[in-house]
mmCIF file of N, CA and C in Angstrom:
data_model
loop_
_atom_site.group_PDB
_atom_site.id
_atom_site.type_symbol
_atom_site.label_atom_id
_atom_site.label_comp_id
_atom_site.label_asym_id
_atom_site.label_seq_id
_atom_site.Cartn_x
_atom_site.Cartn_y
_atom_site.Cartn_z
ATOM 1 N N MET A 10 30.321 -1.597 36.782
ATOM 2 C CA MET A 10 30.172 -1.543 35.338
ATOM 3 C C MET A 10 30.637 -0.159 34.883
ATOM 4 N N ASN A 11 31.530 -0.145 33.868
ATOM 5 C CA ASN A 11 32.007 1.166 33.440
ATOM 6 C C ASN A 11 30.959 1.859 32.561
ATOM 7 N N MET A 12 31.123 3.153 32.366
ATOM 8 C CA MET A 12 30.138 3.981 31.662
ATOM 9 C C MET A 12 29.925 3.532 30.215
ATOM 10 N N LYS A 13 30.984 3.156 29.509
ATOM 11 C CA LYS A 13 30.873 2.744 28.107
ATOM 12 C C LYS A 13 30.022 1.477 27.988
ATOM 13 N N VAL A 14 30.254 0.511 28.838
ATOM 14 C CA VAL A 14 29.478 -0.730 28.821
ATOM 15 C C VAL A 14 28.013 -0.435 29.148
ATOM 16 N N MET A 15 27.787 0.463 30.098
ATOM 17 C CA MET A 15 26.425 0.809 30.472
ATOM 18 C C MET A 15 25.693 1.486 29.314
ATOM 19 N N LEU A 16 26.341 2.391 28.604
ATOM 20 C CA LEU A 16 25.707 3.056 27.460
ATOM 21 C C LEU A 16 25.363 2.062 26.363
ATOM 22 N N VAL A 17 26.256 1.136 26.086
ATOM 23 C CA VAL A 17 25.987 0.104 25.082
ATOM 24 C C VAL A 17 24.798 -0.744 25.519
ATOM 25 N N ALA A 18 24.740 -1.112 26.794
ATOM 26 C CA ALA A 18 23.630 -1.917 27.311
ATOM 27 C C ALA A 18 22.308 -1.168 27.183
ATOM 28 N N VAL A 19 22.293 0.115 27.517
ATOM 29 C CA VAL A 19 21.077 0.921 27.409
ATOM 30 C C VAL A 19 20.654 1.025 25.945
ATOM 31 N N PHE A 20 21.606 1.243 25.052
ATOM 32 C CA PHE A 20 21.299 1.333 23.632
ATOM 33 C C PHE A 20 20.683 0.033 23.128
ATOM 34 N N LEU A 21 21.296 -1.107 23.461
ATOM 35 C CA LEU A 21 20.785 -2.402 23.018
ATOM 36 C C LEU A 21 19.404 -2.674 23.603
ATOM 37 N N LEU A 22 19.195 -2.300 24.845
ATOM 38 C CA LEU A 22 17.894 -2.483 25.463
ATOM 39 C C LEU A 22 16.839 -1.631 24.764
ATOM 40 N N SER A 23 17.194 -0.406 24.391
ATOM 41 C CA SER A 23 16.229 0.459 23.703
ATOM 42 C C SER A 23 15.840 -0.135 22.351
ATOM 43 N N LEU A 24 16.776 -0.775 21.672
ATOM 44 C CA LEU A 24 16.451 -1.441 20.408
ATOM 45 C C LEU A 24 15.514 -2.617 20.629
ATOM 46 N N ALA A 25 15.726 -3.348 21.693
ATOM 47 C CA ALA A 25 14.928 -4.539 21.969
ATOM 48 C C ALA A 25 13.492 -4.203 22.340
ATOM 49 N N VAL A 26 13.273 -3.095 23.042
ATOM 50 C CA VAL A 26 11.921 -2.785 23.495
ATOM 51 C C VAL A 26 11.142 -1.909 22.526
ATOM 52 N N SER A 27 11.799 -1.296 21.546
ATOM 53 C CA SER A 27 11.057 -0.450 20.614
ATOM 54 C C SER A 27 11.534 -0.654 19.178
ATOM 55 N N PRO A 28 11.367 -1.876 18.658
ATOM 56 C CA PRO A 28 11.809 -2.093 17.289
ATOM 57 C C PRO A 28 10.894 -1.404 16.283
ATOM 58 N N ALA A 29 11.466 -0.886 15.220
ATOM 59 C CA ALA A 29 10.673 -0.302 14.140
ATOM 60 C C ALA A 29 10.094 -1.434 13.311
ATOM 61 N N PRO A 30 8.914 -1.236 12.713
ATOM 62 C CA PRO A 30 8.365 -2.273 11.844
ATOM 63 C C PRO A 30 9.361 -2.593 10.731
ATOM 64 N N ALA A 31 9.679 -3.841 10.586
ATOM 65 C CA ALA A 31 10.738 -4.255 9.672
ATOM 66 C C ALA A 31 10.391 -4.011 8.216
ATOM 67 N N ARG A 32 9.104 -4.095 7.880
ATOM 68 C CA ARG A 32 8.748 -4.021 6.477
ATOM 69 C C ARG A 32 8.133 -2.695 6.080
ATOM 70 N N GLU A 33 8.004 -1.778 7.014
ATOM 71 C CA GLU A 33 7.400 -0.499 6.676
ATOM 72 C C GLU A 33 8.339 0.298 5.787
ATOM 73 N N LEU A 34 7.780 0.898 4.768
ATOM 74 C CA LEU A 34 8.562 1.689 3.825
ATOM 75 C C LEU A 34 8.611 3.149 4.256
ATOM 76 N N PRO A 35 9.777 3.757 4.233
ATOM 77 C CA PRO A 35 9.791 5.206 4.436
ATOM 78 C C PRO A 35 9.157 5.871 3.216
ATOM 79 N N ASP A 36 8.524 7.009 3.426
ATOM 80 C CA ASP A 36 7.857 7.689 2.319
ATOM 81 C C ASP A 36 8.800 8.006 1.163
ATOM 82 N N GLU A 37 10.098 8.188 1.458
ATOM 83 C CA GLU A 37 11.041 8.539 0.393
ATOM 84 C C GLU A 37 11.179 7.411 -0.641
ATOM 85 N N GLY A 38 10.841 6.179 -0.266
ATOM 86 C CA GLY A 38 10.974 5.051 -1.183
ATOM 87 C C GLY A 38 9.782 4.870 -2.097
ATOM 88 N N VAL A 39 8.838 5.811 -2.074
ATOM 89 C CA VAL A 39 7.594 5.694 -2.820
ATOM 90 C C VAL A 39 7.432 6.934 -3.695
ATOM 91 N N SER A 40 6.889 6.750 -4.894
ATOM 92 C CA SER A 40 6.735 7.878 -5.815
ATOM 93 C C SER A 40 5.767 8.925 -5.257
ATOM 94 N N LEU A 41 5.898 10.143 -5.736
ATOM 95 C CA LEU A 41 5.013 11.231 -5.330
ATOM 96 C C LEU A 41 3.560 10.887 -5.662
ATOM 97 N N TYR A 42 3.321 10.288 -6.820
ATOM 98 C CA TYR A 42 1.971 9.882 -7.215
ATOM 99 C C TYR A 42 1.380 8.955 -6.151
ATOM 100 N N CYS A 43 2.131 7.937 -5.755
ATOM 101 C CA CYS A 43 1.642 6.940 -4.791
ATOM 102 C C CYS A 43 1.488 7.535 -3.398
ATOM 103 N N ARG A 44 2.415 8.381 -2.978
ATOM 104 C CA ARG A 44 2.301 9.043 -1.670
ATOM 105 C C ARG A 44 1.059 9.925 -1.618
ATOM 106 N N THR A 45 0.833 10.677 -2.698
ATOM 107 C CA THR A 45 -0.327 11.568 -2.754
ATOM 108 C C THR A 45 -1.624 10.771 -2.752
ATOM 109 N N LEU A 46 -1.647 9.672 -3.494
ATOM 110 C CA LEU A 46 -2.831 8.819 -3.525
ATOM 111 C C LEU A 46 -3.115 8.259 -2.133
ATOM 112 N N LEU A 47 -2.086 7.788 -1.442
ATOM 113 C CA LEU A 47 -2.296 7.258 -0.095
ATOM 114 C C LEU A 47 -2.738 8.357 0.874
ATOM 115 N N GLU A 48 -2.178 9.543 0.753
ATOM 116 C CA GLU A 48 -2.613 10.650 1.618
ATOM 117 C C GLU A 48 -4.099 10.925 1.440
ATOM 118 N N GLN A 49 -4.551 10.912 0.205
ATOM 119 C CA GLN A 49 -5.972 11.162 -0.076
ATOM 120 C C GLN A 49 -6.839 10.031 0.482
ATOM 121 N N ILE A 50 -6.403 8.787 0.290
ATOM 122 C CA ILE A 50 -7.150 7.636 0.827
ATOM 123 C C ILE A 50 -7.193 7.706 2.349
ATOM 124 N N ASN A 51 -6.068 8.061 2.973
ATOM 125 C CA ASN A 51 -6.043 8.135 4.440
ATOM 126 C C ASN A 51 -6.930 9.261 4.983
ATOM 127 N N LEU A 52 -6.990 10.387 4.293
ATOM 128 C CA LEU A 52 -7.913 11.452 4.702
ATOM 129 C C LEU A 52 -9.357 10.958 4.622
ATOM 130 N N TYR A 53 -9.665 10.246 3.562
ATOM 131 C CA TYR A 53 -10.999 9.682 3.357
ATOM 132 C C TYR A 53 -11.325 8.663 4.451
ATOM 133 N N ARG A 54 -10.356 7.806 4.770
ATOM 134 C CA ARG A 54 -10.555 6.821 5.836
ATOM 135 C C ARG A 54 -10.763 7.528 7.182
ATOM 136 N N GLN A 55 -9.963 8.554 7.441
ATOM 137 C CA GLN A 55 -10.094 9.310 8.692
ATOM 138 C C GLN A 55 -11.482 9.941 8.786
ATOM 139 N N ASP A 56 -11.957 10.529 7.692
ATOM 140 C CA ASP A 56 -13.294 11.134 7.675
ATOM 141 C C ASP A 56 -14.383 10.108 7.965
ATOM 142 N N ASN A 57 -14.079 8.834 7.726
ATOM 143 C CA ASN A 57 -15.044 7.759 7.955
ATOM 144 C C ASN A 57 -14.727 6.952 9.216
ATOM 145 N N GLY A 58 -13.885 7.514 10.095
ATOM 146 C CA GLY A 58 -13.603 6.902 11.382
ATOM 147 C C GLY A 58 -12.692 5.680 11.334
ATOM 148 N N LEU A 59 -11.900 5.556 10.274
ATOM 149 C CA LEU A 59 -11.022 4.393 10.112
ATOM 150 C C LEU A 59 -9.563 4.773 10.314
ATOM 151 N N ASN A 60 -8.762 3.768 10.645
ATOM 152 C CA ASN A 60 -7.325 3.981 10.833
ATOM 153 C C ASN A 60 -6.637 4.278 9.497
ATOM 154 N N PRO A 61 -5.539 5.028 9.544
ATOM 155 C CA PRO A 61 -4.770 5.260 8.317
ATOM 156 C C PRO A 61 -4.013 4.002 7.918
ATOM 157 N N LEU A 62 -3.717 3.893 6.645
ATOM 158 C CA LEU A 62 -2.892 2.805 6.127
ATOM 159 C C LEU A 62 -1.444 3.274 6.088
ATOM 160 N N ARG A 63 -0.509 2.333 6.210
ATOM 161 C CA ARG A 63 0.911 2.668 6.101
ATOM 162 C C ARG A 63 1.526 1.786 5.025
ATOM 163 N N PHE A 64 2.497 2.356 4.324
ATOM 164 C CA PHE A 64 3.178 1.590 3.285
ATOM 165 C C PHE A 64 3.918 0.404 3.886
ATOM 166 N N ASP A 65 3.893 -0.709 3.180
ATOM 167 C CA ASP A 65 4.584 -1.929 3.579
ATOM 168 C C ASP A 65 5.435 -2.372 2.386
ATOM 169 N N ALA A 66 6.708 -2.627 2.616
ATOM 170 C CA ALA A 66 7.642 -2.957 1.529
ATOM 171 C C ALA A 66 7.213 -4.206 0.759
ATOM 172 N N HIS A 67 6.767 -5.239 1.463
ATOM 173 C CA HIS A 67 6.378 -6.484 0.792
ATOM 174 C C HIS A 67 5.131 -6.273 -0.067
ATOM 175 N N LEU A 68 4.137 -5.573 0.486
ATOM 176 C CA LEU A 68 2.917 -5.310 -0.287
ATOM 177 C C LEU A 68 3.207 -4.374 -1.450
ATOM 178 N N ASN A 69 4.135 -3.451 -1.252
ATOM 179 C CA ASN A 69 4.510 -2.556 -2.340
ATOM 180 C C ASN A 69 5.147 -3.344 -3.487
ATOM 181 N N HIS A 70 5.956 -4.325 -3.129
ATOM 182 C CA HIS A 70 6.586 -5.189 -4.139
ATOM 183 C C HIS A 70 5.513 -5.954 -4.918
ATOM 184 N N LEU A 71 4.530 -6.504 -4.217
ATOM 185 C CA LEU A 71 3.442 -7.235 -4.883
ATOM 186 C C LEU A 71 2.645 -6.304 -5.790
ATOM 187 N N ALA A 72 2.359 -5.095 -5.323
ATOM 188 C CA ALA A 72 1.614 -4.129 -6.129
ATOM 189 C C ALA A 72 2.411 -3.710 -7.360
ATOM 190 N N LYS A 73 3.704 -3.510 -7.181
ATOM 191 C CA LYS A 73 4.547 -3.096 -8.306
ATOM 192 C C LYS A 73 4.612 -4.196 -9.370
ATOM 193 N N ASN A 74 4.763 -5.435 -8.926
ATOM 194 C CA ASN A 74 4.785 -6.551 -9.885
ATOM 195 C C ASN A 74 3.480 -6.631 -10.662
ATOM 196 N N HIS A 75 2.362 -6.405 -9.980
ATOM 197 C CA HIS A 75 1.077 -6.474 -10.679
ATOM 198 C C HIS A 75 0.907 -5.304 -11.653
ATOM 199 N N SER A 76 1.283 -4.112 -11.236
ATOM 200 C CA SER A 76 1.199 -2.963 -12.147
ATOM 201 C C SER A 76 2.076 -3.182 -13.372
ATOM 202 N N PHE A 77 3.250 -3.750 -13.152
ATOM 203 C CA PHE A 77 4.148 -4.034 -14.275
ATOM 204 C C PHE A 77 3.532 -5.070 -15.214
ATOM 205 N N ALA A 78 2.903 -6.096 -14.658
ATOM 206 C CA ALA A 78 2.252 -7.128 -15.492
ATOM 207 C C ALA A 78 1.126 -6.508 -16.321
ATOM 208 N N MET A 79 0.329 -5.635 -15.711
ATOM 209 C CA MET A 79 -0.743 -4.973 -16.473
ATOM 210 C C MET A 79 -0.152 -4.101 -17.573
ATOM 211 N N PHE A 80 0.916 -3.391 -17.258
ATOM 212 C CA PHE A 80 1.592 -2.539 -18.237
ATOM 213 C C PHE A 80 2.081 -3.375 -19.421
ATOM 214 N N GLN A 81 2.690 -4.520 -19.133
ATOM 215 C CA GLN A 81 3.186 -5.394 -20.208
ATOM 216 C C GLN A 81 2.053 -5.938 -21.069
ATOM 217 N N GLN A 82 0.945 -6.312 -20.418
ATOM 218 C CA GLN A 82 -0.195 -6.891 -21.140
ATOM 219 C C GLN A 82 -1.088 -5.821 -21.762
ATOM 220 N N LYS A 83 -0.824 -4.573 -21.382
ATOM 221 C CA LYS A 83 -1.609 -3.427 -21.855
ATOM 222 C C LYS A 83 -3.103 -3.607 -21.576
ATOM 223 N N ARG A 84 -3.388 -4.127 -20.346
ATOM 224 C CA ARG A 84 -4.786 -4.245 -19.940
ATOM 225 C C ARG A 84 -4.879 -4.325 -18.423
ATOM 226 N N MET A 85 -5.923 -3.688 -17.932
ATOM 227 C CA MET A 85 -6.184 -3.671 -16.502
ATOM 228 C C MET A 85 -6.832 -4.990 -16.096
ATOM 229 N N SER A 86 -6.402 -5.535 -14.948
ATOM 230 C CA SER A 86 -6.983 -6.802 -14.496
ATOM 231 C C SER A 86 -6.661 -7.039 -13.023
ATOM 232 N N HIS A 87 -7.330 -8.038 -12.477
ATOM 233 C CA HIS A 87 -7.025 -8.531 -11.137
ATOM 234 C C HIS A 87 -6.424 -9.932 -11.252
ATOM 235 N N ASN A 88 -5.829 -10.240 -12.410
ATOM 236 C CA ASN A 88 -5.219 -11.560 -12.609
ATOM 237 C C ASN A 88 -4.278 -11.891 -11.459
ATOM 238 N N LYS A 89 -4.355 -13.110 -10.993
ATOM 239 C CA LYS A 89 -3.479 -13.659 -9.952
ATOM 240 C C LYS A 89 -3.638 -12.961 -8.604
ATOM 241 N N PHE A 90 -4.825 -12.391 -8.345
ATOM 242 C CA PHE A 90 -5.071 -11.797 -7.034
ATOM 243 C C PHE A 90 -4.878 -12.832 -5.932
ATOM 244 N N ASP A 91 -5.379 -14.046 -6.175
ATOM 245 C CA ASP A 91 -5.249 -15.099 -5.155
ATOM 246 C C ASP A 91 -3.788 -15.362 -4.804
ATOM 247 N N GLU A 92 -2.906 -15.303 -5.799
ATOM 248 C CA GLU A 92 -1.474 -15.495 -5.533
ATOM 249 C C GLU A 92 -0.911 -14.347 -4.697
ATOM 250 N N ARG A 93 -1.293 -13.106 -5.030
ATOM 251 C CA ARG A 93 -0.822 -11.954 -4.249
ATOM 252 C C ARG A 93 -1.330 -12.067 -2.813
ATOM 253 N N PHE A 94 -2.598 -12.445 -2.675
ATOM 254 C CA PHE A 94 -3.195 -12.597 -1.360
ATOM 255 C C PHE A 94 -2.424 -13.644 -0.554
ATOM 256 N N GLU A 95 -2.152 -14.771 -1.159
ATOM 257 C CA GLU A 95 -1.411 -15.831 -0.464
ATOM 258 C C GLU A 95 -0.001 -15.371 -0.099
ATOM 259 N N ARG A 96 0.654 -14.707 -1.026
ATOM 260 C CA ARG A 96 2.028 -14.241 -0.779
ATOM 261 C C ARG A 96 2.089 -13.123 0.254
ATOM 262 N N SER A 97 0.966 -12.453 0.497
ATOM 263 C CA SER A 97 0.950 -11.361 1.473
ATOM 264 C C SER A 97 1.137 -11.883 2.893
ATOM 265 N N GLY A 98 0.736 -13.125 3.137
ATOM 266 C CA GLY A 98 0.808 -13.673 4.485
ATOM 267 C C GLY A 98 -0.308 -13.162 5.389
ATOM 268 N N SER A 99 -1.303 -12.515 4.819
ATOM 269 C CA SER A 99 -2.392 -11.924 5.587
ATOM 270 C C SER A 99 -3.665 -12.761 5.459
ATOM 271 N N ARG A 100 -4.583 -12.499 6.370
ATOM 272 C CA ARG A 100 -5.883 -13.176 6.314
ATOM 273 C C ARG A 100 -6.935 -12.323 5.615
ATOM 274 N N LEU A 101 -6.585 -11.082 5.292
ATOM 275 C CA LEU A 101 -7.539 -10.163 4.678
ATOM 276 C C LEU A 101 -6.788 -9.213 3.756
ATOM 277 N N CYS A 102 -7.171 -9.185 2.496
ATOM 278 C CA CYS A 102 -6.585 -8.247 1.529
ATOM 279 C C CYS A 102 -7.669 -7.758 0.577
ATOM 280 N N VAL A 103 -7.507 -6.529 0.117
ATOM 281 C CA VAL A 103 -8.375 -5.950 -0.908
ATOM 282 C C VAL A 103 -7.485 -5.302 -1.960
ATOM 283 N N GLU A 104 -8.040 -5.153 -3.160
ATOM 284 C CA GLU A 104 -7.241 -4.604 -4.254
ATOM 285 C C GLU A 104 -8.099 -3.729 -5.151
ATOM 286 N N ASN A 105 -7.534 -2.595 -5.530
ATOM 287 C CA ASN A 105 -8.091 -1.746 -6.576
ATOM 288 C C ASN A 105 -7.023 -1.596 -7.648
ATOM 289 N N VAL A 106 -7.451 -1.581 -8.891
ATOM 290 C CA VAL A 106 -6.526 -1.284 -9.979
ATOM 291 C C VAL A 106 -7.104 -0.122 -10.778
ATOM 292 N N GLY A 107 -6.221 0.597 -11.422
ATOM 293 C CA GLY A 107 -6.654 1.739 -12.214
ATOM 294 C C GLY A 107 -5.779 1.913 -13.434
ATOM 295 N N TRP A 108 -6.308 2.682 -14.394
ATOM 296 C CA TRP A 108 -5.570 2.926 -15.626
ATOM 297 C C TRP A 108 -5.919 4.297 -16.173
ATOM 298 N N ASN A 109 -4.885 5.001 -16.556
ATOM 299 C CA ASN A 109 -5.002 6.214 -17.347
ATOM 300 C C ASN A 109 -5.588 7.416 -16.615
ATOM 301 N N TYR A 110 -5.413 7.485 -15.310
ATOM 302 C CA TYR A 110 -5.782 8.695 -14.571
ATOM 303 C C TYR A 110 -4.527 9.553 -14.464
ATOM 304 N N SER A 111 -4.618 10.793 -14.901
ATOM 305 C CA SER A 111 -3.429 11.642 -15.003
ATOM 306 C C SER A 111 -2.888 12.112 -13.659
ATOM 307 N N THR A 112 -3.739 12.129 -12.635
ATOM 308 C CA THR A 112 -3.283 12.557 -11.314
ATOM 309 C C THR A 112 -3.796 11.572 -10.262
ATOM 310 N N PRO A 113 -3.136 11.521 -9.115
ATOM 311 C CA PRO A 113 -3.617 10.634 -8.052
ATOM 312 C C PRO A 113 -5.003 11.034 -7.542
ATOM 313 N N LEU A 114 -5.331 12.316 -7.555
ATOM 314 C CA LEU A 114 -6.647 12.751 -7.091
ATOM 315 C C LEU A 114 -7.746 12.299 -8.048
ATOM 316 N N LYS A 115 -7.456 12.298 -9.343
ATOM 317 C CA LYS A 115 -8.432 11.779 -10.308
ATOM 318 C C LYS A 115 -8.595 10.269 -10.132
ATOM 319 N N GLN A 116 -7.492 9.569 -9.858
ATOM 320 C CA GLN A 116 -7.576 8.126 -9.607
ATOM 321 C C GLN A 116 -8.438 7.864 -8.378
ATOM 322 N N PHE A 117 -8.199 8.605 -7.307
ATOM 323 C CA PHE A 117 -8.987 8.476 -6.083
ATOM 324 C C PHE A 117 -10.471 8.721 -6.361
ATOM 325 N N ASP A 118 -10.781 9.797 -7.076
ATOM 326 C CA ASP A 118 -12.180 10.110 -7.393
ATOM 327 C C ASP A 118 -12.823 9.002 -8.218
ATOM 328 N N GLY A 119 -12.046 8.415 -9.142
ATOM 329 C CA GLY A 119 -12.568 7.300 -9.934
ATOM 330 C C GLY A 119 -12.932 6.108 -9.056
ATOM 331 N N TRP A 120 -12.070 5.794 -8.108
ATOM 332 C CA TRP A 120 -12.358 4.683 -7.192
ATOM 333 C C TRP A 120 -13.504 5.032 -6.254
ATOM 334 N N ARG A 121 -13.541 6.257 -5.779
ATOM 335 C CA ARG A 121 -14.598 6.659 -4.852
ATOM 336 C C ARG A 121 -15.966 6.597 -5.529
ATOM 337 N N GLY A 122 -16.007 6.832 -6.832
ATOM 338 C CA GLY A 122 -17.264 6.796 -7.580
ATOM 339 C C GLY A 122 -17.724 5.396 -7.954
ATOM 340 N N SER A 123 -16.980 4.383 -7.593
ATOM 341 C CA SER A 123 -17.333 2.984 -7.893
ATOM 342 C C SER A 123 -17.542 2.259 -6.562
ATOM 343 N N SER A 124 -18.719 1.689 -6.351
ATOM 344 C CA SER A 124 -19.044 1.142 -5.027
ATOM 345 C C SER A 124 -18.055 0.077 -4.553
ATOM 346 N N GLY A 125 -17.644 -0.837 -5.412
ATOM 347 C CA GLY A 125 -16.698 -1.882 -5.001
ATOM 348 C C GLY A 125 -15.336 -1.320 -4.635
ATOM 349 N N HIS A 126 -14.843 -0.388 -5.450
ATOM 350 C CA HIS A 126 -13.544 0.233 -5.173
ATOM 351 C C HIS A 126 -13.615 1.084 -3.904
ATOM 352 N N ASP A 127 -14.741 1.781 -3.759
ATOM 353 C CA ASP A 127 -14.948 2.614 -2.575
ATOM 354 C C ASP A 127 -14.939 1.750 -1.312
ATOM 355 N N GLN A 128 -15.624 0.612 -1.353
ATOM 356 C CA GLN A 128 -15.641 -0.303 -0.203
ATOM 357 C C GLN A 128 -14.229 -0.783 0.132
ATOM 358 N N ASN A 129 -13.416 -1.037 -0.886
ATOM 359 C CA ASN A 129 -12.044 -1.481 -0.631
ATOM 360 C C ASN A 129 -11.222 -0.407 0.072
ATOM 361 N N MET A 130 -11.370 0.852 -0.361
ATOM 362 C CA MET A 130 -10.617 1.926 0.296
ATOM 363 C C MET A 130 -11.066 2.113 1.743
ATOM 364 N N LEU A 131 -12.327 1.783 2.028
ATOM 365 C CA LEU A 131 -12.879 1.954 3.368
ATOM 366 C C LEU A 131 -12.968 0.630 4.130
ATOM 367 N N LYS A 132 -12.205 -0.355 3.718
ATOM 368 C CA LYS A 132 -12.249 -1.663 4.371
ATOM 369 C C LYS A 132 -11.717 -1.560 5.790
ATOM 370 N N ASP A 133 -12.554 -1.907 6.747
ATOM 371 C CA ASP A 133 -12.140 -1.906 8.143
ATOM 372 C C ASP A 133 -11.253 -3.126 8.377
ATOM 373 N N GLY A 134 -10.211 -2.960 9.154
ATOM 374 C CA GLY A 134 -9.337 -4.082 9.491
ATOM 375 C C GLY A 134 -8.045 -4.126 8.702
ATOM 376 N N VAL A 135 -7.982 -3.452 7.552
ATOM 377 C CA VAL A 135 -6.703 -3.398 6.836
ATOM 378 C C VAL A 135 -5.865 -2.284 7.452
ATOM 379 N N SER A 136 -4.549 -2.472 7.450
ATOM 380 C CA SER A 136 -3.684 -1.475 8.094
ATOM 381 C C SER A 136 -2.433 -1.155 7.282
ATOM 382 N N LYS A 137 -2.083 -2.013 6.339
ATOM 383 C CA LYS A 137 -0.870 -1.775 5.546
ATOM 384 C C LYS A 137 -1.215 -1.869 4.074
ATOM 385 N N VAL A 138 -0.367 -1.235 3.259
ATOM 386 C CA VAL A 138 -0.716 -1.110 1.854
ATOM 387 C C VAL A 138 0.527 -1.086 0.974
ATOM 388 N N GLY A 139 0.337 -1.539 -0.239
ATOM 389 C CA GLY A 139 1.298 -1.330 -1.315
ATOM 390 C C GLY A 139 0.567 -0.589 -2.414
ATOM 391 N N ILE A 140 1.168 0.456 -2.922
ATOM 392 C CA ILE A 140 0.592 1.196 -4.055
ATOM 393 C C ILE A 140 1.716 1.396 -5.052
ATOM 394 N N ALA A 141 1.447 1.036 -6.298
ATOM 395 C CA ALA A 141 2.493 1.176 -7.315
ATOM 396 C C ALA A 141 1.870 1.594 -8.635
ATOM 397 N N GLU A 142 2.595 2.434 -9.339
ATOM 398 C CA GLU A 142 2.193 2.829 -10.687
ATOM 399 C C GLU A 142 3.317 2.479 -11.647
ATOM 400 N N VAL A 143 2.940 1.859 -12.739
ATOM 401 C CA VAL A 143 3.882 1.560 -13.814
ATOM 402 C C VAL A 143 3.203 2.016 -15.091
ATOM 403 N N GLY A 144 3.809 2.988 -15.754
ATOM 404 C CA GLY A 144 3.131 3.596 -16.893
ATOM 405 C C GLY A 144 1.857 4.242 -16.385
ATOM 406 N N ASN A 145 0.741 3.943 -16.999
ATOM 407 C CA ASN A 145 -0.550 4.483 -16.563
ATOM 408 C C ASN A 145 -1.338 3.498 -15.705
ATOM 409 N N TYR A 146 -0.710 2.408 -15.262
ATOM 410 C CA TYR A 146 -1.391 1.363 -14.498
ATOM 411 C C TYR A 146 -1.052 1.481 -13.018
ATOM 412 N N VAL A 147 -2.094 1.434 -12.176
ATOM 413 C CA VAL A 147 -1.926 1.603 -10.738
ATOM 414 C C VAL A 147 -2.556 0.423 -10.012
ATOM 415 N N THR A 148 -1.852 -0.049 -8.991
ATOM 416 C CA THR A 148 -2.385 -1.095 -8.110
ATOM 417 C C THR A 148 -2.365 -0.600 -6.673
ATOM 418 N N PHE A 149 -3.486 -0.747 -5.996
ATOM 419 C CA PHE A 149 -3.643 -0.488 -4.563
ATOM 420 C C PHE A 149 -3.945 -1.849 -3.945
ATOM 421 N N PHE A 150 -3.039 -2.322 -3.075
ATOM 422 C CA PHE A 150 -3.170 -3.654 -2.478
ATOM 423 C C PHE A 150 -3.013 -3.493 -0.971
ATOM 424 N N ALA A 151 -4.131 -3.596 -0.234
ATOM 425 C CA ALA A 151 -4.135 -3.353 1.210
ATOM 426 C C ALA A 151 -4.499 -4.620 1.958
ATOM 427 N N CYS A 152 -3.816 -4.848 3.079
ATOM 428 C CA CYS A 152 -4.026 -6.067 3.862
ATOM 429 C C CYS A 152 -4.070 -5.762 5.353
ATOM 430 N N LYS A 153 -4.542 -6.758 6.083
ATOM 431 C CA LYS A 153 -4.615 -6.667 7.543
ATOM 432 C C LYS A 153 -3.228 -6.646 8.137
#
């Protein structure tokens, strides 16, 4: 086997044994507000002995659509959560929504101060997340 064929074979084998998650979003594809909010949530989860969440392109799309719908309706809601849950393809999802927090840290503090929202951020078993802000409306949608 010549060297060129061997290098191609090794390269293809390395792709086969260590594929990157297909739907994971690089941080560059997410707004600074959303990245900062996730960093704060992950620090909080770490302090509570939980795994960090990672951005997922599909969940981010679902979160963005919901934030946009709230922005259009000019009201915060969990409308069509069941549809987002079904479309996620997961067996476990949680959602927080927010409105009119000027910084991601204020949004985090608002959720942390509410028992239901706090439980969602600390949900054991979720590992991927979509976070989107449209106008002043924010959706956090995390799934297993």
